[in-house]
Short mmCIF file of C-alpha atoms in Angstrom, two decimals:
data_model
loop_
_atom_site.label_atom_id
_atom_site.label_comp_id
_atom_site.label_asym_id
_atom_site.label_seq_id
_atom_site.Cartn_x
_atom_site.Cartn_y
_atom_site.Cartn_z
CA UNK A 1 169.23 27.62 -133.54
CA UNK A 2 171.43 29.73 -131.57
CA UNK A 3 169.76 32.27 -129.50
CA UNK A 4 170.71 35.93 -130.27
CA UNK A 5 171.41 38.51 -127.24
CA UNK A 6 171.12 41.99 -128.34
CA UNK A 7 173.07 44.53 -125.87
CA UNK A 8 169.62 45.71 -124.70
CA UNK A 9 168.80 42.66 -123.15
CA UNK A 10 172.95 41.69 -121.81
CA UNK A 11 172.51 45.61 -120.36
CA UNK A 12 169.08 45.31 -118.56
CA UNK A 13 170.31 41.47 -117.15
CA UNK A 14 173.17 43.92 -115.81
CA UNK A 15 170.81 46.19 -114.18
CA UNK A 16 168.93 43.55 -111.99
CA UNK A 17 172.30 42.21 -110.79
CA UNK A 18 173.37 45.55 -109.57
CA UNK A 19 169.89 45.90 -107.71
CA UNK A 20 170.13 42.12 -106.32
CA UNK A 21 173.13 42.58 -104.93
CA UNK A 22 172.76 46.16 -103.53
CA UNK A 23 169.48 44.71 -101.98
CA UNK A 24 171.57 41.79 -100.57
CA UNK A 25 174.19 44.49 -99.14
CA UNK A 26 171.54 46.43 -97.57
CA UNK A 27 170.12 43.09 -95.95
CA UNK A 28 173.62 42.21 -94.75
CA UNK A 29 174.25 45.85 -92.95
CA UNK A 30 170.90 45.65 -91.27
CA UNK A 31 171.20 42.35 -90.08
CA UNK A 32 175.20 43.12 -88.77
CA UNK A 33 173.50 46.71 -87.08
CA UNK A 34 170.73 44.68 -85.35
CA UNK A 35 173.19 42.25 -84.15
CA UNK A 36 175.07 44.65 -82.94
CA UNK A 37 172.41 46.46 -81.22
CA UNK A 38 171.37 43.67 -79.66
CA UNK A 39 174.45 42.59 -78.16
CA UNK A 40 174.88 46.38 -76.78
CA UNK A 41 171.35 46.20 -75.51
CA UNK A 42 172.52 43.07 -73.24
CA UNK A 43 175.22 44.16 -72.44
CA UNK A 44 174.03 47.28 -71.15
CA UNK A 45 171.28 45.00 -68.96
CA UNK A 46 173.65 43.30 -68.02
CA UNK A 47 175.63 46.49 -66.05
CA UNK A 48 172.13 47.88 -65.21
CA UNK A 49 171.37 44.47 -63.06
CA UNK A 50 175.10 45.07 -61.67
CA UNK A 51 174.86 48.26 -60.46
CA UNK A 52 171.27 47.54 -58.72
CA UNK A 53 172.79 44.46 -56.70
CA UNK A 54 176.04 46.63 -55.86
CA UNK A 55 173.00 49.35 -54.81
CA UNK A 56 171.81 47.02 -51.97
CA UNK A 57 175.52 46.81 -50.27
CA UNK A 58 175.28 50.52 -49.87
CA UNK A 59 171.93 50.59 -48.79
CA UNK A 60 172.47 48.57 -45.60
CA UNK A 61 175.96 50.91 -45.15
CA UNK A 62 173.77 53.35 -45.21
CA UNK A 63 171.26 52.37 -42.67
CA UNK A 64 173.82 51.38 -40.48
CA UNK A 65 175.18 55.16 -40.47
CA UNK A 66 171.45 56.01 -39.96
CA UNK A 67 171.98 54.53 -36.58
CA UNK A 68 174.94 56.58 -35.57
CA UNK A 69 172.91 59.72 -36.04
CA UNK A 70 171.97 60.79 -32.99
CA UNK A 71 169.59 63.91 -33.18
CA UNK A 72 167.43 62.46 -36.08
CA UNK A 73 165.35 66.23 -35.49
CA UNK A 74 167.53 68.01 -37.42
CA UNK A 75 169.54 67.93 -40.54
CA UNK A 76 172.65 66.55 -41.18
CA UNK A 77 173.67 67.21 -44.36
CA UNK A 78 177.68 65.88 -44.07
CA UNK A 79 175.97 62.41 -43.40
CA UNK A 80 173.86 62.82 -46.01
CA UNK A 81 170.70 62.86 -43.48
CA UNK A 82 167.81 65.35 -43.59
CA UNK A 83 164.93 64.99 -41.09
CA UNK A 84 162.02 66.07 -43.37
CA UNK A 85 161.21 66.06 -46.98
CA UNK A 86 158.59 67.11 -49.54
CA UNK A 87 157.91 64.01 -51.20
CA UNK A 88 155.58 66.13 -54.03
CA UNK A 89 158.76 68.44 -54.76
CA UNK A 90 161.82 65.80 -54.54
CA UNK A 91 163.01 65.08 -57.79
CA UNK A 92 165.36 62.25 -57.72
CA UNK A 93 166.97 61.67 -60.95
CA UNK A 94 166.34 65.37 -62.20
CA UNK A 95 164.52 64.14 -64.44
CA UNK A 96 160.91 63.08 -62.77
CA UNK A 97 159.81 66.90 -62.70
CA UNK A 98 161.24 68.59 -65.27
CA UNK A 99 158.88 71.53 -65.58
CA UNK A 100 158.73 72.59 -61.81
CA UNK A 101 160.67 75.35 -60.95
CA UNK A 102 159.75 74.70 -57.30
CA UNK A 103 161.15 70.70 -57.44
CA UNK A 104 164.04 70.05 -55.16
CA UNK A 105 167.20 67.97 -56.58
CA UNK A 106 169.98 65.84 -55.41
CA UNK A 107 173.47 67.16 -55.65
CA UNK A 108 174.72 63.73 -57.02
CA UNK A 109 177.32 65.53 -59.26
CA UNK A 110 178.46 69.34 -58.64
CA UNK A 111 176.11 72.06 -59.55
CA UNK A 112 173.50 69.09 -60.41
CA UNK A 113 175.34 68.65 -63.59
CA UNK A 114 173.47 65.35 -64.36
CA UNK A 115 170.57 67.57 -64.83
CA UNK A 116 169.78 69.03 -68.30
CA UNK A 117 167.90 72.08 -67.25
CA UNK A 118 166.65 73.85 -64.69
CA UNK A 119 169.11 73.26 -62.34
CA UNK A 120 166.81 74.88 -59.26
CA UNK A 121 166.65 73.65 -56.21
CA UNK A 122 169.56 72.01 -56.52
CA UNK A 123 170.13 71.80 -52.53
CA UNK A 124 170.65 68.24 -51.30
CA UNK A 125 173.65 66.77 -50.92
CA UNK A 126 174.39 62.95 -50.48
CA UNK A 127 177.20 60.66 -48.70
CA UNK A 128 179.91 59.35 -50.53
CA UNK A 129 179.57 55.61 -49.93
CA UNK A 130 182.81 53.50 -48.07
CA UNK A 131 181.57 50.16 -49.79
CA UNK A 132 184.25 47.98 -51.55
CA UNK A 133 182.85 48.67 -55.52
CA UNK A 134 184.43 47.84 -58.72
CA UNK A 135 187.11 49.65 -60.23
CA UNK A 136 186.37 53.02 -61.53
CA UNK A 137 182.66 52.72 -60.08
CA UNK A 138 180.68 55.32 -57.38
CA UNK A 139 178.04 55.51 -55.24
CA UNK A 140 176.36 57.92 -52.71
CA UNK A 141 173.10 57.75 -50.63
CA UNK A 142 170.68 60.24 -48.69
CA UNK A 143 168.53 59.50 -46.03
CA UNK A 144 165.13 61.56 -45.83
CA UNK A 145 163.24 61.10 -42.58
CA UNK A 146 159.55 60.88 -43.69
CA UNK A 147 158.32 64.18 -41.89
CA UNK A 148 156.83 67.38 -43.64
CA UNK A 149 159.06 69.14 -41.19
CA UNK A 150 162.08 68.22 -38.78
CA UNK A 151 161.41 68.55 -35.15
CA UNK A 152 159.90 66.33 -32.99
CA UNK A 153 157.96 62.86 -34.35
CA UNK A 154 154.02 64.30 -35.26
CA UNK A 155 152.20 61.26 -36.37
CA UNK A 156 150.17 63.97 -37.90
CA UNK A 157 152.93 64.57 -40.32
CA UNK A 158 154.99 62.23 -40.33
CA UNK A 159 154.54 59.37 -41.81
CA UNK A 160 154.63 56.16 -39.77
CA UNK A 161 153.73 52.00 -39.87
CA UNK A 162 150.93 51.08 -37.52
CA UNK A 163 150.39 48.85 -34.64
CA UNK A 164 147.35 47.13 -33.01
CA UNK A 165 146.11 46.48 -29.63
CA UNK A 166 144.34 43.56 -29.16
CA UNK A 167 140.39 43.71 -27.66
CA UNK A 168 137.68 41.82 -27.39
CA UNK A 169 133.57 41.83 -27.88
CA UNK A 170 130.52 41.31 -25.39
CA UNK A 171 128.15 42.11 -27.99
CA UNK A 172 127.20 38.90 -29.99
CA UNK A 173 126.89 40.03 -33.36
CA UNK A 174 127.30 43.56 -33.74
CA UNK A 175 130.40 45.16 -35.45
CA UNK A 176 131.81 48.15 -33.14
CA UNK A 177 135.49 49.72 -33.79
CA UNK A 178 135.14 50.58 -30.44
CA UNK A 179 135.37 46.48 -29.51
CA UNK A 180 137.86 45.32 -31.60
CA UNK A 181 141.37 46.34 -32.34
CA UNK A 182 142.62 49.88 -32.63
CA UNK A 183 145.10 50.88 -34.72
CA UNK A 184 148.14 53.60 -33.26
CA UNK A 185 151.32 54.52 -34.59
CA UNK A 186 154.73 53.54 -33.71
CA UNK A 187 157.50 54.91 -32.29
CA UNK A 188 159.54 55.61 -35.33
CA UNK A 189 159.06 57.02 -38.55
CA UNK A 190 159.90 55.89 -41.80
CA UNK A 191 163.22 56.66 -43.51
CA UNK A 192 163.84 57.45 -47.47
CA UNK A 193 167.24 55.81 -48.17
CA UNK A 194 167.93 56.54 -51.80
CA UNK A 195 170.81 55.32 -53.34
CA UNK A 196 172.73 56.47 -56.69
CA UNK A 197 175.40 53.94 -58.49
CA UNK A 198 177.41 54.72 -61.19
CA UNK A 199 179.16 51.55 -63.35
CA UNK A 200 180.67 50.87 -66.13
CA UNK A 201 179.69 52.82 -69.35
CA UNK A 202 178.15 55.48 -67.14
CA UNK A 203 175.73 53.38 -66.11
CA UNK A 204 173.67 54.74 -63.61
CA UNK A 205 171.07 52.91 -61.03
CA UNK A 206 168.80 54.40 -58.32
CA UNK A 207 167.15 52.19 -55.47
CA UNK A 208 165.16 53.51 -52.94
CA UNK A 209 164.78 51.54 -49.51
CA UNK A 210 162.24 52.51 -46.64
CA UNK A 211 162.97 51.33 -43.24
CA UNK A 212 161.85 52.13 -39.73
CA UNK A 213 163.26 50.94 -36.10
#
């Protein structure tokens, strides 16, 4: 016996196969976007983890200008040097203190035009780095001796690694600061060298470096 197909039933079959393959369309497009989105995702890691190793090449250009500067009391803001900083106020990115209208920012483009808002404070300015980089890529540093204010070295305010002296003990058994080592501090203060590299696709890396002599 020959099966009969009304047009209900050829019309409904229809129906499904329109849904099947619209499903199947929508399962193609995701998995072409999240193919896509992957690749961009690497490839953007991939200029991130440029742009930090080109960051370390500047960072020793930098610390080898730190050596020229000869009055490390005072600021010298055309070498990108300043001899104190507020660590609880520096925003580096513009972006790390958004909503303090006391936070002080980086000049790394004019007018702090990296920074979305609040553009206050917008008062230090960094060296253009000599570095050989890649075509069509920047970078700049700043150097901020770790001091609350510029002047002389405080070891009250500034801050600064520690040494040891070496001593010895009498007492057998007893535990006195007052026999063993003591702990003084250094010469030299730490420096803040913070560097800013901008790459391919705009990408942009910051590495910060602390170093004392």
């Amino acid at each position: 016996m020959t099966p009969i197909h009304s047009p209900a039933a050829r019309g409904i079959s229809l129906v499904f196969s329109l849904l099947a393959l619209v499903a199947l369309s929508l399962a193609g497009v995701a998995l072409v976007r999240s193919i896509g989105t992957g690749t961009l995702v690497l490839g953007n890691i991939g200029f991130k983890q440029a742009a930090t190793l080109t960051a370390d090449t500047v960072a020793q250009e930098a610390i080898q200008a730190l050596r020229t500067v000869t009055d490390k009391k005072v600021d010298l803001s055309t070498a990108g040097y300043y001899a104190s900083v507020d660590n609880s106020k520096l925003d580096v990115t513009g972006q790390q203190l958004p909503n303090d209208t006391s936070r002080q920012l980086i000049v790394w483009e004019a007018d702090c035009k990296h920074v979305s808002s609040n553009r206050v404070g917008c008062v230090h300015a960094p060296k253009a780095a000599t570095s050989t980089l890649p075509s069509n890529w920047s970078a700049q540093y700043v150097i901020f001796r770790m001091c609350k204010a510029a002047g002389e070295v405080n070891p009250e305010t500034c801050a600064m690694p520690t040494t040891s002296t070496s001593g010895t003990s009498t007492k057998r058994g007893k535990l006195d600061y007052a026999d063993y080592a003591r702990f003084g501090s250094a010469a030299s203060p730490y420096y803040r060298v913070i560097v800013r590299i901008q790459g391919d696709r705009n990408t942009v890396s910051y590495t910060e470096t602390l170093v004392h002599f």
